[in-house]
Structure formats: C-alpha cells, structure tokens
C-alpha cells in the first residue's frame, strides 16, 4: 500500500476552465480519505489526475514517494471504481474480474486464485458466471470493486461508486465498503457529493469548493469545528440553522441583534466577537441545539414563533419555524409537545452557537 501526495496540483482544461487550483493534500498509507463537495468543485478531476486519466497542468503528484506526473496509468498500481461500473457486458462477472490480469499475462492459476479471493471478500461467489445484464445494481457494483481488488493495487480510487444505487442498497454498501477497507488495509481516495457517505466512510474528509480545499479534517472535527459557513452548511443533516444579525455593544454587554430578536452574549467572552462589534455576522446553530424548553441551558437565546411544520423521524422530530426570512429547525424528542400552527418558545443554546462573518463566511467564534 502507499501514500499519495499532491503538491500544488492545478488543472486547467483546454479552453481555460480552471477546475483545480493549488491543491496540497497527503493521503497516508492505509488511510480512507473522502473528497466531498458540490457538483463542479473539482473532485472528479482530482481523482482522475491521481489515476493518470487526466494530465496535470501544474504541481507534482507522488505515489509512494515517487513522482508520477508523467507515469502511464497502467504503471501507477492504482485501481479505479467508476460510478457507472464500466463492466464489459459480454463477459461474465468472473471474466470481467479476470480481464485486467489476463492482458497482463498473469498465469491462469494465479488469476483464478485472485478472482476467488476477491469473490470471497465480497461474498459474490454465486454470481461469478452471470453477465452484467442479469445482475442487480448492487451486484454490478460488487463486481466492479472485485475487479479493482484482483489487481492488488497500491491505491483504490472510487468515483461516486454508490450514486446509482437506491437509498437502502446505498446504506448497505456503505457499511460493506467500510468493512472492505478494514479487510484490505488499503489506501483509499473516495469521491462523493453526499456528505453522509463522506462522514460515515472517511478517516478524513476533504471538503472542496470551486477547485480548492476548504477544510481537511476528521468527520467529527468538521461537524463540531467547521472553519467556515460553507463547511458548517455542507456537513450535517438537517443543515445548520443560520440567522443574520449584528454584534453590538449595549450597556456594556455584547448582544447579537436583528429586527426580530436580541440575544445577550455577555457570557461568551471570546475576544473575536468583540472585534466584530458593529459588523454583520451570521449566527449558526445546529438543530439539536435548539430546544422547546430552557431546562438545563445556561445561556439561551429565546424566541417566540409559530410552529409551521413538524416532521417525525422516529424517536426524534424536526420542528420548523420562521424567523423573518430564515427557517429555523429544532430537533427534539418525538414525545415533546409541539402544537402545529401555534406559537411556541424556542431556546437556542448560545454556548453551542457559531458565528461567521457575513461578508467572507469565515468562522469568527
Ligand atoms: P460532479 O460531482 O458534478 O462530477 P466534480 O466536483 O467532480 O463534479 P469535476 O468533474 O472535477 O467536478 O469538474 C470540475 C470543473 O471542471 C467543472 O466546472 C467542469 O465543468 C469542468 N470540467 C470537467 N471536465 C472537463 C473537460 N473535460 N473539459 C472542460 N471542463 C471540464
């Protein structure tokens, strides 16, 4: 297995489209790193440059400490699994998995051993004689992964491998991929636009936007410590709530204020907030930190507003309200009373609030 290192990598397509800018990223040996971001952020381009399917415009790419910018894809010892599986329709699962080794003139017995090993790992022994047309989406995806495994690559690259599967199968395959990573002890670079996939699979998650890395951290760190509004909004479901307002100093107290509300921030003594007095900011709060009662809250911002919708999730429910033009969502226990179309008090746990600059979206506090 191997380390993958990208140093100041850039990619400009013919016609001048700058898809990736100044990317610096080290994927450690055996690490599972997920590149996540909205459509067009450059994640697939990055993966394809690692694979050698796309020329690198600037910067250096190292696999196992060896510069590989100019190295042919077939010599990079990587295997890529594509969103559309890219299986040969006229070949059986076995033949699809064996094909790469066959053209490398690996002896038949060795090919058989490796195909059977991969089949066992993926639990697909019973479909080896089937052709892709007779398989389910999940089976095709397993064959595509099996084809990657038999090549014993140093690095596995996955490009949205689950996006063609239905929600249930996607959930199952997510768990299988996580187990597979443990079994193979492999270096994995995985591209997705799905933040749930990113959070559940990645040892580390690299959030990209507009061709650049916005934040590179463990899933938990991204969730609890987002560096910008972009990451705070992208990671987590339901999305973080945001309320626009100003930081002001009133009677020696620090307050967060807009036309509808005023929260006393004096207990939050962080210097960074003081530096933003008079400036427009956005307060961010996760739905699990908005309550319908103030019990156990040391520092709360209280709002009274109408409950406009209630969404039952099982043992929890989402309570929707509107503050001016913002929607505010509280996630509470399902048993909690929440009369729809009536006014209710909402309590924001200010100890858990984030503050972002309105202009640049950077985290202030
Ligand atoms: P998606 O999730 O939609 O696949 P992505 O984050 O993987 O998006 P890329 O496919 O890497 O994004 O594309 C990054 C940018 O480069 C986009 O603006 C895209 O339109 C552009 N792009 C991709 N391939 C080419 C190409 N062959 N020629 C010109 N521009 C391209």
mmCIF file of C-alpha atoms and ligand atoms in Angstrom:
data_model
loop_
_atom_site.group_PDB
_atom_site.id
_atom_site.type_symbol
_atom_site.label_atom_id
_atom_site.label_comp_id
_atom_site.label_asym_id
_atom_site.label_seq_id
_atom_site.Cartn_x
_atom_site.Cartn_y
_atom_site.Cartn_z
ATOM 1 C CA UNK A 1 0.000 0.000 0.000
ATOM 2 C CA UNK A 2 1.077 3.571 -0.436
ATOM 3 C CA UNK A 3 0.992 7.218 0.436
ATOM 4 C CA UNK A 4 -0.404 9.642 -2.153
ATOM 5 C CA UNK A 5 0.835 13.228 -2.069
ATOM 6 C CA UNK A 6 -0.442 16.147 -4.102
ATOM 7 C CA UNK A 7 1.788 19.219 -4.110
ATOM 8 C CA UNK A 8 0.375 22.473 -5.533
ATOM 9 C CA UNK A 9 -1.643 20.500 -8.050
ATOM 10 C CA UNK A 10 -3.572 22.525 -10.609
ATOM 11 C CA UNK A 11 -5.681 21.605 -13.600
ATOM 12 C CA UNK A 12 -6.822 23.890 -16.379
ATOM 13 C CA UNK A 13 -8.829 22.221 -19.130
ATOM 14 C CA UNK A 14 -8.458 23.171 -22.766
ATOM 15 C CA UNK A 15 -10.493 26.302 -23.255
ATOM 16 C CA UNK A 16 -9.244 27.776 -19.976
ATOM 17 C CA UNK A 17 -11.547 26.184 -17.372
ATOM 18 C CA UNK A 18 -9.513 26.092 -14.144
ATOM 19 C CA UNK A 19 -11.018 23.029 -12.456
ATOM 20 C CA UNK A 20 -8.485 22.587 -9.622
ATOM 21 C CA UNK A 21 -6.231 25.170 -8.021
ATOM 22 C CA UNK A 22 -3.174 24.768 -5.841
ATOM 23 C CA UNK A 23 -4.209 21.528 -4.178
ATOM 24 C CA UNK A 24 -1.992 20.325 -1.333
ATOM 25 C CA UNK A 25 -3.001 17.028 0.200
ATOM 26 C CA UNK A 26 -1.292 13.983 1.661
ATOM 27 C CA UNK A 27 -3.223 10.734 1.867
ATOM 28 C CA UNK A 28 -1.411 8.480 4.315
ATOM 29 C CA UNK A 29 -0.748 4.835 3.724
ATOM 30 C CA UNK A 30 -3.936 2.829 4.501
ATOM 31 C CA UNK A 31 -5.998 5.935 5.067
ATOM 32 C CA UNK A 32 -9.560 6.308 3.744
ATOM 33 C CA UNK A 33 -9.847 9.880 2.517
ATOM 34 C CA UNK A 34 -13.065 11.258 1.072
ATOM 35 C CA UNK A 35 -13.167 14.226 -1.288
ATOM 36 C CA UNK A 36 -16.566 15.837 -0.942
ATOM 37 C CA UNK A 37 -18.154 18.966 -2.329
ATOM 38 C CA UNK A 38 -20.865 20.292 -4.584
ATOM 39 C CA UNK A 39 -21.090 19.434 -8.263
ATOM 40 C CA UNK A 40 -18.288 21.015 -10.274
ATOM 41 C CA UNK A 41 -15.943 21.596 -7.304
ATOM 42 C CA UNK A 42 -13.154 19.587 -8.960
ATOM 43 C CA UNK A 43 -13.243 16.335 -7.009
ATOM 44 C CA UNK A 44 -13.525 14.008 -10.011
ATOM 45 C CA UNK A 45 -10.811 15.940 -11.822
ATOM 46 C CA UNK A 46 -8.540 15.452 -8.801
ATOM 47 C CA UNK A 47 -9.242 11.722 -8.703
ATOM 48 C CA UNK A 48 -8.663 11.362 -12.445
ATOM 49 C CA UNK A 49 -5.322 13.151 -12.143
ATOM 50 C CA UNK A 50 -4.271 10.676 -9.439
ATOM 51 C CA UNK A 51 -5.375 7.846 -11.736
ATOM 52 C CA UNK A 52 -3.457 9.301 -14.658
ATOM 53 C CA UNK A 53 -6.619 9.662 -16.756
ATOM 54 C CA UNK A 54 -6.180 13.428 -16.845
ATOM 55 C CA UNK A 55 -2.963 15.397 -17.391
ATOM 56 C CA UNK A 56 -1.744 17.504 -14.504
ATOM 57 C CA UNK A 57 -1.336 21.161 -15.541
ATOM 58 C CA UNK A 58 0.874 22.217 -12.627
ATOM 59 C CA UNK A 59 2.320 20.786 -9.425
ATOM 60 C CA UNK A 60 3.592 17.357 -8.507
ATOM 61 C CA UNK A 61 1.914 14.078 -7.726
ATOM 62 C CA UNK A 62 3.716 11.415 -5.691
ATOM 63 C CA UNK A 63 2.634 7.820 -5.106
ATOM 64 C CA UNK A 64 4.815 6.033 -2.608
ATOM 65 C CA UNK A 65 7.322 8.941 -2.678
ATOM 66 C CA UNK A 66 7.803 8.573 -6.411
ATOM 67 C CA UNK A 67 6.820 11.402 -8.747
ATOM 68 C CA UNK A 68 4.272 10.012 -11.175
ATOM 69 C CA UNK A 69 3.075 13.064 -13.164
ATOM 70 C CA UNK A 70 4.222 11.515 -16.406
ATOM 71 C CA UNK A 71 3.743 7.854 -15.498
ATOM 72 C CA UNK A 72 1.279 5.844 -17.585
ATOM 73 C CA UNK A 73 -1.952 4.967 -15.674
ATOM 74 C CA UNK A 74 -1.263 1.246 -16.085
ATOM 75 C CA UNK A 75 2.041 1.623 -14.249
ATOM 76 C CA UNK A 76 0.716 3.585 -11.263
ATOM 77 C CA UNK A 77 -0.523 0.488 -9.378
ATOM 78 C CA UNK A 78 -3.887 2.035 -8.707
ATOM 79 C CA UNK A 79 -7.381 0.757 -9.420
ATOM 80 C CA UNK A 80 -10.399 2.921 -10.016
ATOM 81 C CA UNK A 81 -14.054 2.069 -9.467
ATOM 82 C CA UNK A 82 -16.417 4.222 -11.501
ATOM 83 C CA UNK A 83 -19.958 5.412 -10.859
ATOM 84 C CA UNK A 84 -21.273 3.558 -13.930
ATOM 85 C CA UNK A 85 -19.279 0.365 -13.044
ATOM 86 C CA UNK A 86 -17.781 0.250 -16.584
ATOM 87 C CA UNK A 87 -18.131 -3.553 -16.843
ATOM 88 C CA UNK A 88 -17.827 -5.384 -20.165
ATOM 89 C CA UNK A 89 -21.411 -6.507 -20.939
ATOM 90 C CA UNK A 90 -20.432 -9.589 -22.970
ATOM 91 C CA UNK A 91 -18.236 -11.020 -20.202
ATOM 92 C CA UNK A 92 -19.287 -12.898 -17.076
ATOM 93 C CA UNK A 93 -18.507 -11.476 -13.654
ATOM 94 C CA UNK A 94 -15.522 -13.837 -13.463
ATOM 95 C CA UNK A 95 -14.204 -12.755 -16.857
ATOM 96 C CA UNK A 96 -14.705 -9.081 -16.015
ATOM 97 C CA UNK A 97 -12.693 -9.513 -12.841
ATOM 98 C CA UNK A 98 -10.005 -11.583 -14.529
ATOM 99 C CA UNK A 99 -9.605 -9.391 -17.602
ATOM 100 C CA UNK A 100 -7.018 -6.931 -16.268
ATOM 101 C CA UNK A 101 -4.750 -9.763 -15.131
ATOM 102 C CA UNK A 102 -5.257 -11.698 -18.373
ATOM 103 C CA UNK A 103 -3.955 -8.839 -20.510
ATOM 104 C CA UNK A 104 -1.002 -8.569 -18.143
ATOM 105 C CA UNK A 105 -0.355 -12.264 -18.982
ATOM 106 C CA UNK A 106 -0.642 -13.376 -15.374
ATOM 107 C CA UNK A 107 -0.740 -17.225 -15.269
ATOM 108 C CA UNK A 108 -4.249 -18.729 -15.251
ATOM 109 C CA UNK A 109 -3.879 -20.393 -11.862
ATOM 110 C CA UNK A 110 -2.772 -17.130 -10.272
ATOM 111 C CA UNK A 111 -5.691 -15.271 -11.894
ATOM 112 C CA UNK A 112 -8.101 -17.877 -10.542
ATOM 113 C CA UNK A 113 -6.657 -17.592 -7.059
ATOM 114 C CA UNK A 114 -7.001 -13.784 -7.062
ATOM 115 C CA UNK A 115 -10.506 -13.731 -8.524
ATOM 116 C CA UNK A 116 -11.677 -16.295 -5.960
ATOM 117 C CA UNK A 117 -10.064 -14.372 -3.127
ATOM 118 C CA UNK A 118 -11.841 -11.172 -4.209
ATOM 119 C CA UNK A 119 -15.108 -13.087 -4.678
ATOM 120 C CA UNK A 120 -14.844 -14.424 -1.155
ATOM 121 C CA UNK A 121 -14.093 -10.997 0.322
ATOM 122 C CA UNK A 122 -17.115 -9.542 -1.481
ATOM 123 C CA UNK A 123 -19.355 -12.558 -0.968
ATOM 124 C CA UNK A 124 -20.116 -12.889 -4.700
ATOM 125 C CA UNK A 125 -19.048 -16.490 -5.379
ATOM 126 C CA UNK A 126 -22.564 -17.384 -6.524
ATOM 127 C CA UNK A 127 -22.781 -14.781 -9.315
ATOM 128 C CA UNK A 128 -19.399 -15.282 -10.960
ATOM 129 C CA UNK A 129 -20.929 -16.885 -14.059
ATOM 130 C CA UNK A 130 -23.551 -14.150 -14.554
ATOM 131 C CA UNK A 131 -23.226 -11.386 -17.127
ATOM 132 C CA UNK A 132 -23.767 -7.748 -16.018
ATOM 133 C CA UNK A 133 -27.119 -7.510 -17.825
ATOM 134 C CA UNK A 134 -28.541 -10.159 -15.494
ATOM 135 C CA UNK A 135 -27.271 -8.552 -12.295
ATOM 136 C CA UNK A 136 -28.753 -6.006 -9.882
ATOM 137 C CA UNK A 137 -27.075 -2.621 -9.450
ATOM 138 C CA UNK A 138 -25.541 -3.719 -6.170
ATOM 139 C CA UNK A 139 -24.129 -6.912 -7.736
ATOM 140 C CA UNK A 140 -22.618 -4.929 -10.625
ATOM 141 C CA UNK A 141 -21.034 -2.585 -8.158
ATOM 142 C CA UNK A 142 -19.521 -5.524 -6.251
ATOM 143 C CA UNK A 143 -18.064 -6.929 -9.483
ATOM 144 C CA UNK A 144 -16.579 -3.538 -10.304
ATOM 145 C CA UNK A 145 -14.997 -3.449 -6.845
ATOM 146 C CA UNK A 146 -13.874 -7.077 -7.270
ATOM 147 C CA UNK A 147 -12.151 -6.150 -10.498
ATOM 148 C CA UNK A 148 -10.231 -3.490 -8.586
ATOM 149 C CA UNK A 149 -9.318 -5.890 -5.759
ATOM 150 C CA UNK A 150 -7.860 -8.611 -8.015
ATOM 151 C CA UNK A 151 -5.308 -6.168 -9.324
ATOM 152 C CA UNK A 152 -3.899 -5.773 -5.794
ATOM 153 C CA UNK A 153 -3.340 -2.064 -6.311
ATOM 154 C CA UNK A 154 -1.429 0.215 -4.006
ATOM 155 C CA UNK A 155 -4.299 2.689 -4.024
ATOM 156 C CA UNK A 156 -8.040 2.336 -4.618
ATOM 157 C CA UNK A 157 -9.844 5.259 -6.220
ATOM 158 C CA UNK A 158 -13.635 5.386 -6.004
ATOM 159 C CA UNK A 159 -15.661 7.891 -8.057
ATOM 160 C CA UNK A 160 -19.182 8.161 -6.610
ATOM 161 C CA UNK A 161 -19.499 4.356 -6.611
ATOM 162 C CA UNK A 162 -22.849 4.265 -4.834
ATOM 163 C CA UNK A 163 -24.765 7.021 -6.569
ATOM 164 C CA UNK A 164 -26.593 4.692 -8.970
ATOM 165 C CA UNK A 165 -27.968 2.547 -6.147
ATOM 166 C CA UNK A 166 -31.240 3.067 -4.321
ATOM 167 C CA UNK A 167 -31.163 4.510 -0.812
ATOM 168 C CA UNK A 168 -31.399 1.149 1.015
ATOM 169 C CA UNK A 169 -28.677 -0.520 -1.026
ATOM 170 C CA UNK A 170 -26.530 2.571 -0.723
ATOM 171 C CA UNK A 171 -26.739 2.267 3.039
ATOM 172 C CA UNK A 172 -25.765 -1.432 2.922
ATOM 173 C CA UNK A 173 -22.895 -0.864 0.502
ATOM 174 C CA UNK A 174 -21.602 1.950 2.694
ATOM 175 C CA UNK A 175 -21.214 -0.487 5.553
ATOM 176 C CA UNK A 176 -19.636 -3.082 3.244
ATOM 177 C CA UNK A 177 -17.140 -0.585 1.893
ATOM 178 C CA UNK A 178 -16.105 0.383 5.406
ATOM 179 C CA UNK A 179 -15.600 -3.327 6.253
ATOM 180 C CA UNK A 180 -13.764 -3.886 2.983
ATOM 181 C CA UNK A 181 -11.337 -1.103 3.810
ATOM 182 C CA UNK A 182 -10.514 -2.824 7.090
ATOM 183 C CA UNK A 183 -10.065 -6.208 5.371
ATOM 184 C CA UNK A 184 -7.860 -4.884 2.588
ATOM 185 C CA UNK A 185 -5.915 -2.474 4.765
ATOM 186 C CA UNK A 186 -5.824 -0.268 1.698
ATOM 187 C CA UNK A 187 -5.192 3.356 0.837
ATOM 188 C CA UNK A 188 -8.478 4.707 -0.497
ATOM 189 C CA UNK A 189 -9.407 8.000 -2.136
ATOM 190 C CA UNK A 190 -13.163 8.262 -2.464
ATOM 191 C CA UNK A 191 -15.153 10.963 -4.246
ATOM 192 C CA UNK A 192 -18.750 11.781 -3.386
ATOM 193 C CA UNK A 193 -21.090 14.744 -3.232
ATOM 194 C CA UNK A 194 -23.008 13.019 -0.410
ATOM 195 C CA UNK A 195 -21.987 14.331 2.982
ATOM 196 C CA UNK A 196 -23.471 11.321 4.800
ATOM 197 C CA UNK A 197 -21.227 8.990 2.788
ATOM 198 C CA UNK A 198 -18.268 11.241 3.466
ATOM 199 C CA UNK A 199 -18.916 11.365 7.206
ATOM 200 C CA UNK A 200 -19.537 7.633 7.630
ATOM 201 C CA UNK A 201 -16.702 6.337 5.443
ATOM 202 C CA UNK A 202 -13.811 8.754 5.758
ATOM 203 C CA UNK A 203 -10.975 8.630 8.259
ATOM 204 C CA UNK A 204 -10.519 12.114 6.909
ATOM 205 C CA UNK A 205 -12.803 14.276 4.822
ATOM 206 C CA UNK A 206 -11.564 16.915 2.410
ATOM 207 C CA UNK A 207 -14.249 19.487 1.645
ATOM 208 C CA UNK A 208 -13.743 21.152 -1.735
ATOM 209 C CA UNK A 209 -15.388 24.108 -3.419
ATOM 210 C CA UNK A 210 -14.570 25.849 -6.701
ATOM 211 C CA UNK A 211 -11.427 23.828 -7.263
ATOM 212 C CA UNK A 212 -9.939 24.424 -3.823
ATOM 213 C CA UNK A 213 -9.733 22.640 -0.480
ATOM 214 C CA UNK A 214 -11.908 24.468 2.025
ATOM 215 C CA UNK A 215 -11.250 22.207 5.032
ATOM 216 C CA UNK A 216 -9.443 18.928 5.584
ATOM 217 C CA UNK A 217 -10.240 17.194 8.874
ATOM 218 C CA UNK A 218 -11.766 14.167 10.579
ATOM 219 C CA UNK A 219 -15.561 13.841 10.181
ATOM 220 C CA UNK A 220 -16.164 14.792 13.822
ATOM 221 C CA UNK A 221 -13.862 17.799 13.624
ATOM 222 C CA UNK A 222 -15.704 19.055 10.539
ATOM 223 C CA UNK A 223 -19.019 18.688 12.318
ATOM 224 C CA UNK A 224 -18.024 20.278 15.604
ATOM 225 C CA UNK A 225 -15.442 22.738 14.382
ATOM 226 C CA UNK A 226 -16.263 23.975 10.878
ATOM 227 C CA UNK A 227 -13.917 26.711 9.740
ATOM 228 C CA UNK A 228 -16.457 28.448 7.553
ATOM 229 C CA UNK A 229 -20.150 28.765 6.865
ATOM 230 C CA UNK A 230 -19.639 26.706 3.709
ATOM 231 C CA UNK A 231 -18.467 23.656 5.693
ATOM 232 C CA UNK A 232 -20.960 24.235 8.526
ATOM 233 C CA UNK A 233 -23.794 24.234 5.992
ATOM 234 C CA UNK A 234 -22.497 21.354 3.893
ATOM 235 C CA UNK A 235 -21.867 18.916 6.751
ATOM 236 C CA UNK A 236 -24.750 17.706 8.870
ATOM 237 C CA UNK A 237 -28.391 16.869 8.300
ATOM 238 C CA UNK A 238 -30.618 18.767 8.731
ATOM 239 C CA UNK A 239 -28.470 21.698 7.703
ATOM 240 C CA UNK A 240 -27.196 24.072 10.351
ATOM 241 C CA UNK A 241 -29.577 26.973 11.023
ATOM 242 C CA UNK A 242 -28.287 30.459 10.209
ATOM 243 C CA UNK A 243 -29.596 33.783 11.486
ATOM 244 C CA UNK A 244 -28.258 37.073 10.133
ATOM 245 C CA UNK A 245 -27.649 39.944 12.515
ATOM 246 C CA UNK A 246 -25.119 42.281 14.087
ATOM 247 C CA UNK A 247 -22.853 42.105 17.077
ATOM 248 C CA UNK A 248 -23.435 45.180 19.205
ATOM 249 C CA UNK A 249 -22.281 46.549 22.470
ATOM 250 C CA UNK A 250 -25.210 47.784 24.575
ATOM 251 C CA UNK A 251 -24.908 48.909 28.213
ATOM 252 C CA UNK A 252 -21.514 47.259 28.404
ATOM 253 C CA UNK A 253 -22.968 43.971 27.154
ATOM 254 C CA UNK A 254 -22.307 42.152 23.939
ATOM 255 C CA UNK A 255 -25.504 41.354 22.050
ATOM 256 C CA UNK A 256 -26.480 39.651 18.818
ATOM 257 C CA UNK A 257 -29.342 41.540 17.256
ATOM 258 C CA UNK A 258 -31.576 41.836 14.241
ATOM 259 C CA UNK A 259 -35.103 43.146 13.616
ATOM 260 C CA UNK A 260 -36.748 40.148 15.241
ATOM 261 C CA UNK A 261 -34.523 39.196 18.139
ATOM 262 C CA UNK A 262 -31.837 40.190 20.574
ATOM 263 C CA UNK A 263 -29.580 37.687 22.368
ATOM 264 C CA UNK A 264 -27.350 38.583 25.288
ATOM 265 C CA UNK A 265 -23.865 37.254 24.528
ATOM 266 C CA UNK A 266 -22.127 38.604 27.608
ATOM 267 C CA UNK A 267 -21.360 35.111 28.865
ATOM 268 C CA UNK A 268 -19.422 34.392 25.678
ATOM 269 C CA UNK A 269 -16.298 36.358 26.333
ATOM 270 C CA UNK A 270 -14.362 35.379 23.253
ATOM 271 C CA UNK A 271 -12.199 38.242 22.034
ATOM 272 C CA UNK A 272 -13.100 37.503 18.406
ATOM 273 C CA UNK A 273 -16.708 38.546 18.991
ATOM 274 C CA UNK A 274 -15.609 41.893 20.460
ATOM 275 C CA UNK A 275 -13.563 42.509 17.337
ATOM 276 C CA UNK A 276 -16.752 42.304 15.293
ATOM 277 C CA UNK A 277 -18.836 44.873 17.146
ATOM 278 C CA UNK A 278 -20.915 46.781 14.606
ATOM 279 C CA UNK A 279 -20.343 44.210 11.883
ATOM 280 C CA UNK A 280 -22.821 41.969 10.111
ATOM 281 C CA UNK A 281 -22.456 38.319 11.134
ATOM 282 C CA UNK A 282 -24.388 35.085 10.894
ATOM 283 C CA UNK A 283 -25.185 33.037 13.960
ATOM 284 C CA UNK A 284 -25.121 29.309 13.203
ATOM 285 C CA UNK A 285 -26.827 26.726 15.392
ATOM 286 C CA UNK A 286 -27.389 23.010 14.829
ATOM 287 C CA UNK A 287 -30.966 21.832 15.126
ATOM 288 C CA UNK A 288 -30.107 19.595 18.096
ATOM 289 C CA UNK A 289 -29.030 22.729 19.984
ATOM 290 C CA UNK A 290 -32.414 24.410 19.599
ATOM 291 C CA UNK A 291 -34.892 23.424 22.320
ATOM 292 C CA UNK A 292 -38.537 23.932 23.116
ATOM 293 C CA UNK A 293 -37.775 24.295 26.814
ATOM 294 C CA UNK A 294 -34.937 26.055 28.572
ATOM 295 C CA UNK A 295 -34.255 23.234 31.052
ATOM 296 C CA UNK A 296 -30.547 22.675 31.614
ATOM 297 C CA UNK A 297 -29.496 25.580 29.384
ATOM 298 C CA UNK A 298 -27.065 28.011 30.977
ATOM 299 C CA UNK A 299 -27.123 30.572 28.202
ATOM 300 C CA UNK A 300 -30.058 30.659 25.912
ATOM 301 C CA UNK A 301 -31.472 32.928 23.270
ATOM 302 C CA UNK A 302 -35.239 32.831 23.444
ATOM 303 C CA UNK A 303 -37.580 33.305 20.508
ATOM 304 C CA UNK A 304 -41.333 33.017 20.333
ATOM 305 C CA UNK A 305 -42.573 31.911 16.930
ATOM 306 C CA UNK A 306 -45.196 29.825 15.212
ATOM 307 C CA UNK A 307 -44.545 26.144 14.516
ATOM 308 C CA UNK A 308 -45.136 25.841 10.780
ATOM 309 C CA UNK A 309 -44.345 22.152 10.265
ATOM 310 C CA UNK A 310 -43.425 19.028 12.221
ATOM 311 C CA UNK A 311 -41.535 16.106 10.671
ATOM 312 C CA UNK A 312 -41.481 12.854 12.623
ATOM 313 C CA UNK A 313 -38.212 10.912 12.217
ATOM 314 C CA UNK A 314 -38.897 8.073 14.651
ATOM 315 C CA UNK A 315 -37.692 8.771 18.163
ATOM 316 C CA UNK A 316 -36.991 12.400 17.231
ATOM 317 C CA UNK A 317 -38.823 15.055 15.282
ATOM 318 C CA UNK A 318 -37.960 18.223 13.427
ATOM 319 C CA UNK A 319 -39.891 21.343 14.353
ATOM 320 C CA UNK A 320 -39.898 24.090 11.719
ATOM 321 C CA UNK A 321 -40.462 27.764 12.344
ATOM 322 C CA UNK A 322 -39.718 31.003 10.511
ATOM 323 C CA UNK A 323 -37.717 33.958 11.749
ATOM 324 C CA UNK A 324 -38.132 36.743 9.213
ATOM 325 C CA UNK A 325 -36.899 35.086 6.046
ATOM 326 C CA UNK A 326 -34.943 32.348 7.843
ATOM 327 C CA UNK A 327 -36.239 28.893 8.583
ATOM 328 C CA UNK A 328 -35.221 27.601 11.992
ATOM 329 C CA UNK A 329 -35.320 23.868 12.703
ATOM 330 C CA UNK A 330 -35.256 22.304 16.144
ATOM 331 C CA UNK A 331 -34.593 18.579 16.570
ATOM 332 C CA UNK A 332 -36.350 17.358 19.701
ATOM 333 C CA UNK A 333 -37.521 14.105 21.258
ATOM 334 C CA UNK A 334 -40.593 12.742 19.496
ATOM 335 C CA UNK A 335 -42.612 12.824 22.729
ATOM 336 C CA UNK A 336 -42.199 16.563 23.202
ATOM 337 C CA UNK A 337 -45.344 18.610 22.688
ATOM 338 C CA UNK A 338 -45.237 20.745 19.524
ATOM 339 C CA UNK A 339 -48.660 22.084 18.511
ATOM 340 C CA UNK A 340 -48.568 22.919 14.828
ATOM 341 C CA UNK A 341 -49.700 26.429 13.721
ATOM 342 C CA UNK A 342 -49.440 27.643 17.319
ATOM 343 C CA UNK A 343 -46.773 29.825 18.813
ATOM 344 C CA UNK A 344 -44.077 28.221 20.884
ATOM 345 C CA UNK A 345 -40.948 29.323 22.700
ATOM 346 C CA UNK A 346 -37.705 28.188 21.078
ATOM 347 C CA UNK A 347 -34.442 28.303 23.028
ATOM 348 C CA UNK A 348 -31.097 28.483 21.287
ATOM 349 C CA UNK A 349 -28.212 27.125 23.330
ATOM 350 C CA UNK A 350 -25.822 30.040 22.883
ATOM 351 C CA UNK A 351 -22.923 28.018 24.291
ATOM 352 C CA UNK A 352 -23.211 25.905 21.132
ATOM 353 C CA UNK A 353 -23.653 28.803 18.700
ATOM 354 C CA UNK A 354 -21.154 29.531 15.916
ATOM 355 C CA UNK A 355 -20.548 32.948 14.440
ATOM 356 C CA UNK A 356 -19.480 33.601 10.858
ATOM 357 C CA UNK A 357 -18.540 36.836 9.100
ATOM 358 C CA UNK A 358 -21.385 37.871 6.819
ATOM 359 C CA UNK A 359 -19.008 39.079 4.134
ATOM 360 C CA UNK A 360 -16.482 36.256 3.883
ATOM 361 C CA UNK A 361 -18.311 33.387 5.636
ATOM 362 C CA UNK A 362 -15.266 32.680 7.791
ATOM 363 C CA UNK A 363 -15.753 31.459 11.331
ATOM 364 C CA UNK A 364 -15.359 34.155 13.971
ATOM 365 C CA UNK A 365 -16.263 32.117 17.025
HETATM 366 P P1 LIG B 1 -19.509 16.307 -10.249
HETATM 367 O O1 LIG B 1 -19.861 15.875 -8.879
HETATM 368 O O2 LIG B 1 -20.629 17.033 -10.941
HETATM 369 O O3 LIG B 1 -18.877 15.257 -11.096
HETATM 370 P P2 LIG B 1 -16.894 17.395 -9.636
HETATM 371 O O4 LIG B 1 -16.734 18.090 -8.338
HETATM 372 O O5 LIG B 1 -16.401 16.017 -9.721
HETATM 373 O O6 LIG B 1 -18.409 17.485 -10.090
HETATM 374 P P3 LIG B 1 -15.295 17.931 -11.935
HETATM 375 O O7 LIG B 1 -15.972 16.904 -12.767
HETATM 376 O O8 LIG B 1 -13.933 17.672 -11.456
HETATM 377 O O9 LIG B 1 -16.206 18.323 -10.688
HETATM 378 O O10 LIG B 1 -15.312 19.304 -12.743
HETATM 379 C C1 LIG B 1 -14.704 20.495 -12.274
HETATM 380 C C2 LIG B 1 -14.926 21.604 -13.281
HETATM 381 O O11 LIG B 1 -14.207 21.301 -14.485
HETATM 382 C C3 LIG B 1 -16.373 21.772 -13.703
HETATM 383 O O12 LIG B 1 -16.636 23.137 -13.865
HETATM 384 C C4 LIG B 1 -16.460 21.041 -15.020
HETATM 385 O O13 LIG B 1 -17.457 21.597 -15.849
HETATM 386 C C5 LIG B 1 -15.072 21.248 -15.600
HETATM 387 N N1 LIG B 1 -14.657 20.130 -16.464
HETATM 388 C C6 LIG B 1 -14.643 18.805 -16.148
HETATM 389 N N2 LIG B 1 -14.177 18.053 -17.177
HETATM 390 C C7 LIG B 1 -13.893 18.924 -18.175
HETATM 391 C C8 LIG B 1 -13.376 18.789 -19.512
HETATM 392 N N3 LIG B 1 -13.055 17.594 -19.988
HETATM 393 N N4 LIG B 1 -13.218 19.909 -20.232
HETATM 394 C C9 LIG B 1 -13.536 21.132 -19.747
HETATM 395 N N5 LIG B 1 -14.019 21.334 -18.498
HETATM 396 C C10 LIG B 1 -14.207 20.270 -17.719
#
